Amino acid sequence: MFFHSLSSLIIFLPIVFIIFPLIKKFNYQYANIFLLIFSLVFYAFDIPWFVIPLFISSFSDYFISSKLINQNNLGKNIRIYLLITSFLINIGLLVTFKYSLLISNTINLKTTSGFINIIDSLILPAGISFYTFQTLSFSIDSFKKKIKKMPSFNDYFLYVSYFPQLVAGPILRPEEFFDKNSKPILNQNHNLIKNGFSRLCYGLFIKLCIADELSRFNDIAFLADSNMLGFLDTWTMAFGFGLQIYFDFSAYSHIAIGISRIIGLPIKENFIFPYSSNSVTEFWRRWHISLSTWVSDYLYNFLNRKLYPFFYGVIPLIITWSIMGIWHGASWRFAFWGLLNGIFILIHRIFKNNDFIKDKFQKLDLINNLITLCAIMSTWIYFRSTSWAQANTLYKKLFNFQNFNLGLAENYYLVVTIFLLVTLFAGYLDKSKFSEIIKNNRILQILASSISLVLSLIFISNQNSFIYFQF
């Protein structure tokens, strides 16, 4: 079920907002059970079988983590085998539901057994890439002995299936959901209703009134004949989709954070005006923060310790970003998108360690921001294109300075430019002294929330699914 559907806004969310705190006053365990059941119903409302891989990942990692935490006499090798088993189960789920067709096509596997065809005919379970990372983080932290006490299965399953962030994050770490006694933190916190409602309204507005409307322009642009487009066309398309995916994904995070604050669990920010960054490295510290930090802590740091630190750590960097790319989608175009980001980060590392370049550019924020913007936006071509041929053609045209023909609708250039300027201005405003004044003004908050909600309800009939649902 979508957060931004009428049935969700009018029926499902009010139910949980009213009933959960009422039950919580009398018995928090029953309240958690209610929230767990609600989360599963909300997740599987349209496609019930989605809970099967969710349960497999949750049950297997709970069993493995229990062994790692409760049995202190386990040998080192057994602990390693248990952790490897957790990896194999979760990666196996991803390979089965997400990458089986990619693998069969890559190795040119011709089969009529029906298995690949059956899997390919299934819809990718929503959020499978997110909740497998979440269960893996619990297993890894259990292996590292960071978790001292095992929660009950109900509480653990709630941690995995917690509906506000289940489908597209932010990815929760165990310490963000459980206290030191492995009790859910949401049992101890007071509801932040006003703040949560405002974030929910802002998210709905950004999704329905900005992201979805911009997507209609982008869909038309990417259906155009790539060979007939010019330099300005392709850059407008790159910026157009870069803005769309930012609005779309940050909107989901706003909604998830808002709903969770109303329920009583504070979730960390997932986006902090990334397009205001002055380097690609800084961009990825501001974009999808929960994923970036997860990959850094559990993958990149591990590879960095195990592999030889050759040339600014290029080997672990490229491996990490290639995996990061393929995590986003079952196509080698996504791996190449990740590789491009890794290369840009490597270039930044080289420049950052060059004293001459560092002295010249360190204080030139406008130029640094412009270079970062163009670098990041160019990579979205491979993310959005539907084929290698289209992606390669469009990417080459980004650097074809001989063709300045305008082959797209005139209002497309205007819409993208306006949204870009508004985005950059919002990032600048967030850094200014006026930011806290605006945030702490109750009248402005009420007015902004009300306008956002009214406009969202007007545009709700034209809703699209969130882009990251496919991951």
Short mmCIF file of C-alpha atoms in Angstrom, two decimals:
data_model
loop_
_atom_site.label_atom_id
_atom_site.label_comp_id
_atom_site.label_asym_id
_atom_site.label_seq_id
_atom_site.Cartn_x
_atom_site.Cartn_y
_atom_site.Cartn_z
CA MET A 1 0.00 0.00 0.00
CA PHE A 2 1.21 3.50 -0.78
CA PHE A 3 1.52 6.17 1.92
CA HIS A 4 0.08 8.71 -0.49
CA SER A 5 -3.09 6.78 -1.36
CA LEU A 6 -6.47 7.95 -0.08
CA SER A 7 -7.14 4.64 1.66
CA SER A 8 -3.87 5.01 3.55
CA LEU A 9 -4.40 8.63 4.53
CA ILE A 10 -8.06 8.33 5.46
CA ILE A 11 -8.31 4.82 6.93
CA PHE A 12 -5.04 3.02 7.70
CA LEU A 13 -2.84 5.77 9.15
CA PRO A 14 -5.55 7.21 11.43
CA ILE A 15 -6.17 3.69 12.77
CA VAL A 16 -2.55 3.22 13.85
CA PHE A 17 -2.22 6.80 15.13
CA ILE A 18 -5.25 6.34 17.40
CA ILE A 19 -5.15 2.68 18.48
CA PHE A 20 -1.40 2.19 19.04
CA PRO A 21 -1.00 4.89 21.74
CA LEU A 22 -4.22 3.72 23.44
CA ILE A 23 -2.97 0.15 23.75
CA LYS A 24 0.51 1.42 24.69
CA LYS A 25 -0.93 3.11 27.80
CA PHE A 26 -2.04 -0.24 29.19
CA ASN A 27 0.50 -2.72 27.84
CA TYR A 28 3.40 -1.89 25.52
CA GLN A 29 3.88 -5.54 24.52
CA TYR A 30 0.35 -5.76 23.18
CA ALA A 31 0.92 -2.40 21.50
CA ASN A 32 4.00 -3.78 19.76
CA ILE A 33 2.08 -6.85 18.61
CA PHE A 34 -0.63 -4.59 17.22
CA LEU A 35 1.99 -2.47 15.41
CA LEU A 36 3.64 -5.62 14.04
CA ILE A 37 0.34 -6.97 12.68
CA PHE A 38 -0.53 -3.57 11.27
CA SER A 39 2.89 -3.32 9.57
CA LEU A 40 2.49 -6.73 7.94
CA VAL A 41 -1.06 -5.96 6.76
CA PHE A 42 0.01 -2.57 5.41
CA TYR A 43 2.98 -4.13 3.59
CA ALA A 44 1.13 -7.13 2.16
CA PHE A 45 -2.24 -5.50 1.58
CA ASP A 46 -1.96 -5.55 -2.22
CA ILE A 47 0.31 -8.60 -2.67
CA PRO A 48 0.12 -10.97 0.34
CA TRP A 49 2.96 -13.31 -0.68
CA PHE A 50 5.48 -10.46 -0.17
CA VAL A 51 5.61 -11.49 3.51
CA ILE A 52 7.21 -14.86 2.63
CA PRO A 53 10.73 -13.62 1.77
CA LEU A 54 10.39 -11.04 4.56
CA PHE A 55 9.69 -13.82 7.05
CA ILE A 56 12.50 -16.04 5.69
CA SER A 57 15.05 -13.23 6.10
CA SER A 58 13.74 -12.29 9.55
CA PHE A 59 13.41 -15.80 10.99
CA SER A 60 16.78 -17.05 9.71
CA ASP A 61 18.70 -13.99 10.92
CA TYR A 62 16.90 -14.06 14.27
CA PHE A 63 17.93 -17.69 14.76
CA ILE A 64 21.53 -16.95 13.71
CA SER A 65 21.77 -13.81 15.87
CA SER A 66 20.36 -15.71 18.85
CA LYS A 67 23.15 -18.26 18.51
CA LEU A 68 25.80 -15.56 18.21
CA ILE A 69 24.54 -13.61 21.23
CA ASN A 70 23.37 -16.31 23.65
CA GLN A 71 25.96 -19.05 23.12
CA ASN A 72 29.22 -17.54 24.36
CA ASN A 73 31.11 -20.82 24.08
CA LEU A 74 30.86 -20.93 20.28
CA GLY A 75 34.22 -21.23 18.55
CA LYS A 76 35.46 -18.53 16.18
CA ASN A 77 34.99 -20.71 13.09
CA ILE A 78 31.41 -21.59 14.02
CA ARG A 79 30.62 -17.89 14.52
CA ILE A 80 32.07 -17.15 11.09
CA TYR A 81 30.04 -19.97 9.53
CA LEU A 82 26.86 -18.60 11.11
CA LEU A 83 27.58 -15.12 9.75
CA ILE A 84 28.33 -16.53 6.29
CA THR A 85 25.02 -18.42 6.45
CA SER A 86 23.22 -15.16 7.13
CA PHE A 87 24.91 -13.59 4.10
CA LEU A 88 24.09 -16.55 1.87
CA ILE A 89 20.40 -16.59 2.85
CA ASN A 90 19.91 -12.86 2.28
CA ILE A 91 21.99 -12.72 -0.89
CA GLY A 92 20.15 -15.84 -2.03
CA LEU A 93 16.82 -14.03 -1.64
CA LEU A 94 18.15 -11.08 -3.63
CA VAL A 95 19.55 -13.32 -6.36
CA THR A 96 16.33 -15.31 -6.58
CA PHE A 97 13.89 -12.42 -6.77
CA LYS A 98 16.02 -9.64 -8.19
CA TYR A 99 19.06 -10.85 -10.11
CA SER A 100 18.18 -14.28 -11.52
CA LEU A 101 17.25 -12.93 -14.95
CA LEU A 102 20.32 -10.66 -15.07
CA ILE A 103 22.59 -13.58 -14.22
CA SER A 104 20.97 -15.90 -16.76
CA ASN A 105 21.23 -13.25 -19.49
CA THR A 106 24.83 -12.40 -18.58
CA ILE A 107 26.05 -16.00 -18.84
CA ASN A 108 23.71 -16.60 -21.78
CA LEU A 109 21.89 -19.33 -19.92
CA LYS A 110 19.25 -20.89 -22.12
CA THR A 111 16.81 -22.82 -20.01
CA THR A 112 13.33 -24.12 -20.51
CA SER A 113 13.18 -25.58 -17.01
CA GLY A 114 10.78 -22.85 -16.12
CA PHE A 115 12.52 -21.70 -12.92
CA ILE A 116 13.98 -18.50 -14.38
CA ASN A 117 10.73 -17.79 -16.20
CA ILE A 118 8.68 -18.32 -13.04
CA ILE A 119 10.90 -16.01 -11.00
CA ASP A 120 10.92 -13.42 -13.77
CA SER A 121 7.12 -13.44 -13.86
CA LEU A 122 6.96 -12.59 -10.16
CA ILE A 123 6.84 -8.98 -9.02
CA LEU A 124 9.95 -7.94 -7.12
CA PRO A 125 9.00 -7.92 -3.41
CA ALA A 126 8.85 -4.29 -2.34
CA GLY A 127 11.73 -3.24 -0.11
CA ILE A 128 13.63 -6.54 -0.29
CA SER A 129 16.94 -4.74 -0.80
CA PHE A 130 16.26 -2.62 2.28
CA TYR A 131 15.08 -5.20 4.82
CA THR A 132 17.81 -7.70 3.89
CA PHE A 133 20.37 -5.00 4.72
CA GLN A 134 18.54 -4.34 7.97
CA THR A 135 18.55 -7.98 9.07
CA LEU A 136 22.17 -8.33 7.96
CA SER A 137 23.20 -5.38 10.11
CA PHE A 138 21.68 -7.15 13.14
CA SER A 139 23.57 -10.36 12.34
CA ILE A 140 26.86 -8.52 11.78
CA ASP A 141 26.49 -6.50 15.00
CA SER A 142 25.68 -9.74 16.84
CA PHE A 143 28.83 -11.32 15.40
CA LYS A 144 30.88 -8.30 16.54
CA LYS A 145 29.29 -8.62 20.03
CA LYS A 146 27.85 -5.11 19.84
CA ILE A 147 24.44 -6.49 20.86
CA LYS A 148 24.48 -7.92 24.37
CA LYS A 149 20.91 -9.17 24.70
CA MET A 150 18.59 -10.75 22.17
CA PRO A 151 15.15 -9.13 21.85
CA SER A 152 12.00 -11.21 21.66
CA PHE A 153 11.07 -12.45 18.20
CA ASN A 154 8.02 -10.19 18.10
CA ASP A 155 10.14 -7.12 18.81
CA TYR A 156 12.80 -8.24 16.33
CA PHE A 157 10.22 -8.89 13.62
CA LEU A 158 8.75 -5.45 14.31
CA TYR A 159 12.24 -3.97 13.86
CA VAL A 160 12.48 -5.59 10.42
CA SER A 161 8.90 -4.97 9.25
CA TYR A 162 8.29 -1.55 10.85
CA PHE A 163 5.99 -0.15 8.16
CA PRO A 164 7.06 3.53 7.90
CA GLN A 165 10.52 2.63 6.62
CA LEU A 166 10.12 -0.97 5.44
CA VAL A 167 9.85 -0.38 1.71
CA ALA A 168 12.39 2.38 1.04
CA GLY A 169 14.18 3.20 4.26
CA PRO A 170 15.72 4.95 6.02
CA ILE A 171 17.55 1.73 6.92
CA LEU A 172 17.43 1.28 10.69
CA ARG A 173 20.38 0.03 12.72
CA PRO A 174 19.70 -2.09 15.83
CA GLU A 175 20.80 0.74 18.16
CA GLU A 176 18.30 3.08 16.50
CA PHE A 177 15.38 0.78 17.29
CA PHE A 178 16.43 -0.98 20.51
CA ASP A 179 17.79 0.31 23.79
CA LYS A 180 20.66 -1.34 25.70
CA ASN A 181 18.23 -3.91 27.09
CA SER A 182 16.98 -4.75 23.57
CA LYS A 183 13.60 -3.16 24.20
CA PRO A 184 12.05 -1.08 21.39
CA ILE A 185 12.79 2.62 21.87
CA LEU A 186 9.32 3.53 20.62
CA ASN A 187 7.95 2.24 23.93
CA GLN A 188 9.81 4.96 25.83
CA ASN A 189 9.32 8.05 23.69
CA HIS A 190 6.46 10.52 23.64
CA ASN A 191 4.72 11.10 20.34
CA LEU A 192 5.91 14.13 18.37
CA ILE A 193 2.53 14.70 16.73
CA LYS A 194 2.92 18.30 15.56
CA ASN A 195 6.38 17.84 14.11
CA GLY A 196 5.49 14.47 12.62
CA PHE A 197 2.32 15.77 10.99
CA SER A 198 4.23 18.66 9.41
CA ARG A 199 6.84 16.29 7.95
CA LEU A 200 4.08 14.02 6.65
CA CYS A 201 2.40 16.96 4.89
CA TYR A 202 5.67 18.21 3.41
CA GLY A 203 6.47 14.74 2.10
CA LEU A 204 3.07 14.37 0.48
CA PHE A 205 3.43 17.78 -1.18
CA ILE A 206 6.93 17.06 -2.51
CA LYS A 207 5.85 13.66 -3.85
CA LEU A 208 2.44 14.48 -5.35
CA CYS A 209 2.87 18.08 -6.44
CA ILE A 210 6.54 18.15 -7.48
CA ALA A 211 8.08 14.71 -8.07
CA ASP A 212 5.10 13.16 -9.85
CA GLU A 213 4.50 16.22 -12.01
CA LEU A 214 8.17 16.43 -12.96
CA SER A 215 8.13 12.72 -13.81
CA ARG A 216 5.59 13.36 -16.58
CA PHE A 217 7.99 15.77 -18.27
CA ASN A 218 10.89 13.35 -17.86
CA ASP A 219 8.93 10.39 -19.21
CA ILE A 220 8.15 12.31 -22.39
CA ALA A 221 11.77 13.47 -22.75
CA PHE A 222 13.27 10.00 -22.35
CA LEU A 223 10.85 8.61 -24.94
CA ALA A 224 12.25 11.02 -27.54
CA ASP A 225 14.69 9.85 -30.21
CA SER A 226 18.11 10.15 -28.52
CA ASN A 227 19.86 10.72 -31.84
CA MET A 228 17.83 13.89 -32.48
CA LEU A 229 18.67 15.55 -29.16
CA GLY A 230 21.33 18.15 -28.55
CA PHE A 231 23.71 19.25 -25.82
CA LEU A 232 21.16 21.34 -23.87
CA ASP A 233 18.48 18.66 -24.24
CA THR A 234 20.56 15.93 -22.61
CA TRP A 235 21.75 18.15 -19.77
CA THR A 236 18.16 19.23 -19.11
CA MET A 237 17.13 15.56 -19.03
CA ALA A 238 19.98 14.70 -16.65
CA PHE A 239 19.07 17.56 -14.31
CA GLY A 240 15.37 16.81 -14.72
CA PHE A 241 15.65 13.22 -13.57
CA GLY A 242 18.21 14.09 -10.91
CA LEU A 243 15.70 16.49 -9.39
CA GLN A 244 12.82 14.04 -9.79
CA ILE A 245 14.54 11.20 -7.95
CA TYR A 246 15.63 13.61 -5.22
CA PHE A 247 12.11 14.93 -4.71
CA ASP A 248 10.62 11.43 -4.93
CA PHE A 249 12.99 9.72 -2.53
CA SER A 250 13.33 12.58 -0.05
CA ALA A 251 9.51 12.80 -0.01
CA TYR A 252 9.31 9.15 1.07
CA SER A 253 11.85 9.85 3.81
CA HIS A 254 9.87 12.90 4.98
CA ILE A 255 6.70 10.79 5.16
CA ALA A 256 8.44 7.88 6.91
CA ILE A 257 10.10 10.18 9.45
CA GLY A 258 6.82 12.02 10.01
CA ILE A 259 4.74 8.88 10.56
CA SER A 260 7.39 7.39 12.83
CA ARG A 261 7.56 10.54 14.95
CA ILE A 262 3.80 10.46 15.42
CA ILE A 263 4.07 6.81 16.51
CA GLY A 264 6.96 7.59 18.86
CA LEU A 265 10.20 6.45 17.18
CA PRO A 266 12.56 9.22 16.01
CA ILE A 267 14.28 8.32 12.73
CA LYS A 268 17.43 10.11 11.61
CA GLU A 269 17.42 12.41 8.60
CA ASN A 270 18.07 10.65 5.31
CA PHE A 271 18.63 13.68 3.05
CA ILE A 272 20.28 16.99 3.93
CA PHE A 273 20.10 19.16 0.79
CA PRO A 274 22.62 17.03 -1.15
CA TYR A 275 22.63 19.21 -4.27
CA SER A 276 24.18 22.00 -2.20
CA SER A 277 27.33 19.88 -1.75
CA ASN A 278 30.75 21.12 -2.80
CA SER A 279 32.14 17.68 -3.66
CA VAL A 280 30.86 14.26 -4.70
CA THR A 281 32.13 12.88 -1.39
CA GLU A 282 30.03 15.43 0.50
CA PHE A 283 27.06 14.68 -1.74
CA TRP A 284 27.03 11.04 -0.67
CA ARG A 285 27.22 12.08 2.97
CA ARG A 286 23.99 14.01 2.42
CA TRP A 287 22.13 11.67 0.03
CA HIS A 288 20.36 8.54 1.32
CA ILE A 289 22.46 8.81 4.45
CA SER A 290 21.26 5.54 5.99
CA LEU A 291 22.39 3.56 2.92
CA SER A 292 25.67 5.44 2.47
CA THR A 293 26.68 4.93 6.10
CA TRP A 294 25.54 1.28 6.01
CA VAL A 295 27.70 0.55 2.96
CA SER A 296 30.61 2.50 4.45
CA ASP A 297 30.46 0.76 7.84
CA TYR A 298 29.74 -2.80 6.76
CA LEU A 299 31.33 -3.07 3.31
CA TYR A 300 33.84 -0.33 2.46
CA ASN A 301 35.61 -0.30 5.86
CA PHE A 302 35.89 -4.10 5.74
CA LEU A 303 37.40 -4.06 2.24
CA ASN A 304 39.66 -1.15 3.19
CA ARG A 305 41.12 -3.21 6.04
CA LYS A 306 41.55 -6.37 3.98
CA LEU A 307 42.80 -4.98 0.65
CA TYR A 308 46.08 -3.23 -0.09
CA PRO A 309 45.61 0.58 0.11
CA PHE A 310 46.81 1.22 -3.42
CA PHE A 311 46.36 4.69 -5.00
CA TYR A 312 43.96 6.45 -2.61
CA GLY A 313 42.13 3.22 -1.81
CA VAL A 314 40.93 2.78 -5.39
CA ILE A 315 40.30 -0.98 -5.18
CA PRO A 316 37.88 -1.06 -2.19
CA LEU A 317 36.32 2.17 -3.46
CA ILE A 318 35.53 0.83 -6.93
CA ILE A 319 34.33 -2.54 -5.61
CA THR A 320 32.05 -0.83 -3.08
CA TRP A 321 30.53 1.54 -5.59
CA SER A 322 30.00 -1.14 -8.22
CA ILE A 323 28.10 -3.18 -5.61
CA MET A 324 26.24 -0.03 -4.54
CA GLY A 325 25.19 0.47 -8.15
CA ILE A 326 23.99 -3.08 -8.78
CA TRP A 327 22.08 -2.95 -5.45
CA HIS A 328 19.87 -0.29 -7.03
CA GLY A 329 18.74 -2.38 -9.96
CA ALA A 330 19.17 -5.63 -11.87
CA SER A 331 21.06 -4.16 -14.81
CA TRP A 332 24.73 -3.58 -15.51
CA ARG A 333 23.78 0.04 -16.23
CA PHE A 334 23.27 0.50 -12.50
CA ALA A 335 26.68 -1.02 -11.81
CA PHE A 336 28.18 1.47 -14.27
CA TRP A 337 26.26 4.29 -12.57
CA GLY A 338 27.85 3.23 -9.29
CA LEU A 339 31.26 2.94 -10.96
CA LEU A 340 30.98 6.51 -12.28
CA ASN A 341 30.23 7.79 -8.77
CA GLY A 342 33.20 5.85 -7.43
CA ILE A 343 35.46 7.39 -10.09
CA PHE A 344 34.25 10.91 -9.24
CA ILE A 345 34.94 10.28 -5.54
CA LEU A 346 38.43 9.04 -6.46
CA ILE A 347 39.05 12.21 -8.51
CA HIS A 348 37.97 14.30 -5.52
CA ARG A 349 40.39 12.40 -3.28
CA ILE A 350 43.25 13.09 -5.69
CA PHE A 351 42.44 16.81 -5.89
CA LYS A 352 41.88 17.05 -2.13
CA ASN A 353 45.39 15.74 -1.50
CA ASN A 354 46.97 18.12 -4.02
CA ASP A 355 48.00 21.24 -2.08
CA PHE A 356 48.07 23.49 -5.15
CA ILE A 357 44.56 22.57 -6.30
CA LYS A 358 43.28 22.55 -2.73
CA ASP A 359 44.50 26.11 -2.12
CA LYS A 360 43.02 27.36 -5.40
CA PHE A 361 39.56 25.78 -5.11
CA GLN A 362 38.94 25.33 -1.39
CA LYS A 363 37.12 28.65 -0.95
CA LEU A 364 35.42 28.73 -4.34
CA ASP A 365 32.12 27.25 -3.13
CA LEU A 366 30.11 28.29 -6.17
CA ILE A 367 32.50 26.66 -8.63
CA ASN A 368 32.85 23.54 -6.47
CA ASN A 369 29.07 23.25 -6.22
CA LEU A 370 28.66 23.67 -9.99
CA ILE A 371 31.28 20.99 -10.74
CA THR A 372 29.69 18.62 -8.24
CA LEU A 373 26.21 19.24 -9.63
CA CYS A 374 27.28 18.51 -13.20
CA ALA A 375 29.22 15.39 -12.19
CA ILE A 376 26.34 13.90 -10.19
CA MET A 377 23.62 14.86 -12.66
CA SER A 378 25.53 13.30 -15.56
CA THR A 379 25.49 9.91 -13.83
CA TRP A 380 21.68 9.88 -13.62
CA ILE A 381 21.59 9.29 -17.38
CA TYR A 382 22.60 5.66 -16.80
CA PHE A 383 20.15 5.35 -13.92
CA ARG A 384 17.12 6.56 -15.87
CA SER A 385 17.78 5.25 -19.39
CA THR A 386 15.99 2.09 -20.44
CA SER A 387 18.83 0.59 -22.50
CA TRP A 388 22.59 0.72 -22.95
CA ALA A 389 22.18 2.23 -26.38
CA GLN A 390 20.05 5.10 -25.08
CA ALA A 391 22.31 5.69 -22.07
CA ASN A 392 25.52 5.72 -24.13
CA THR A 393 24.03 8.02 -26.77
CA LEU A 394 22.72 10.49 -24.22
CA TYR A 395 25.92 10.45 -22.17
CA LYS A 396 28.05 11.21 -25.22
CA LYS A 397 25.77 14.10 -26.14
CA LEU A 398 26.44 15.67 -22.74
CA PHE A 399 29.88 16.53 -24.11
CA ASN A 400 28.91 17.27 -27.71
CA PHE A 401 29.33 21.05 -27.86
CA GLN A 402 28.52 21.24 -31.57
CA ASN A 403 24.79 20.52 -31.35
CA PHE A 404 22.77 23.12 -29.44
CA ASN A 405 19.44 22.30 -31.07
CA LEU A 406 16.42 22.28 -28.77
CA GLY A 407 14.36 19.17 -29.46
CA LEU A 408 12.13 19.06 -26.38
CA ALA A 409 9.06 21.00 -25.25
CA GLU A 410 9.88 24.59 -24.32
CA ASN A 411 8.21 24.40 -20.89
CA TYR A 412 10.44 21.43 -19.95
CA TYR A 413 13.56 23.61 -19.83
CA LEU A 414 11.68 26.21 -17.78
CA VAL A 415 10.27 23.71 -15.27
CA VAL A 416 13.64 22.04 -14.67
CA THR A 417 15.39 25.41 -14.28
CA ILE A 418 12.81 26.66 -11.76
CA PHE A 419 12.95 23.47 -9.67
CA LEU A 420 16.75 23.55 -9.73
CA LEU A 421 16.90 27.15 -8.52
CA VAL A 422 14.33 26.47 -5.79
CA THR A 423 16.29 23.41 -4.64
CA LEU A 424 19.58 25.31 -4.49
CA PHE A 425 17.93 28.24 -2.71
CA ALA A 426 16.41 25.87 -0.12
CA GLY A 427 19.87 24.42 0.51
CA TYR A 428 21.34 27.90 0.90
CA LEU A 429 18.50 28.91 3.23
CA ASP A 430 19.09 25.85 5.40
CA LYS A 431 22.68 26.99 6.03
CA SER A 432 21.67 30.58 6.80
CA LYS A 433 20.68 32.18 10.10
CA PHE A 434 17.06 32.33 8.92
CA SER A 435 16.70 28.53 8.96
CA GLU A 436 16.02 28.15 12.69
CA ILE A 437 13.76 31.22 12.71
CA ILE A 438 11.57 29.66 10.02
CA LYS A 439 11.58 26.22 11.63
CA ASN A 440 10.59 27.58 15.03
CA ASN A 441 7.79 29.81 13.75
CA ARG A 442 4.56 27.97 14.61
CA ILE A 443 2.36 30.14 12.41
CA LEU A 444 4.54 29.46 9.36
CA GLN A 445 4.60 25.74 10.17
CA ILE A 446 0.82 25.53 10.45
CA LEU A 447 0.34 27.56 7.29
CA ALA A 448 2.91 25.56 5.30
CA SER A 449 1.51 22.23 6.53
CA SER A 450 -2.06 23.22 5.69
CA ILE A 451 -1.21 24.43 2.19
CA SER A 452 0.90 21.33 1.55
CA LEU A 453 -1.91 19.00 2.64
CA VAL A 454 -4.59 20.79 0.59
CA LEU A 455 -2.46 20.83 -2.56
CA SER A 456 -1.53 17.16 -2.03
CA LEU A 457 -5.18 16.15 -1.85
CA ILE A 458 -5.84 18.07 -5.08
CA PHE A 459 -3.04 16.21 -6.90
CA ILE A 460 -3.59 12.83 -5.25
CA SER A 461 -5.57 11.37 -8.17
CA ASN A 462 -2.45 11.59 -10.39
CA GLN A 463 -0.15 9.69 -8.04
CA ASN A 464 2.76 7.47 -9.15
CA SER A 465 4.56 4.84 -7.09
CA PHE A 466 7.82 5.80 -5.43
CA ILE A 467 10.89 5.22 -7.63
CA TYR A 468 12.74 3.31 -4.92
CA PHE A 469 9.91 0.78 -4.58
CA GLN A 470 11.60 -1.12 -7.41
CA PHE A 471 14.68 -1.70 -5.27
#
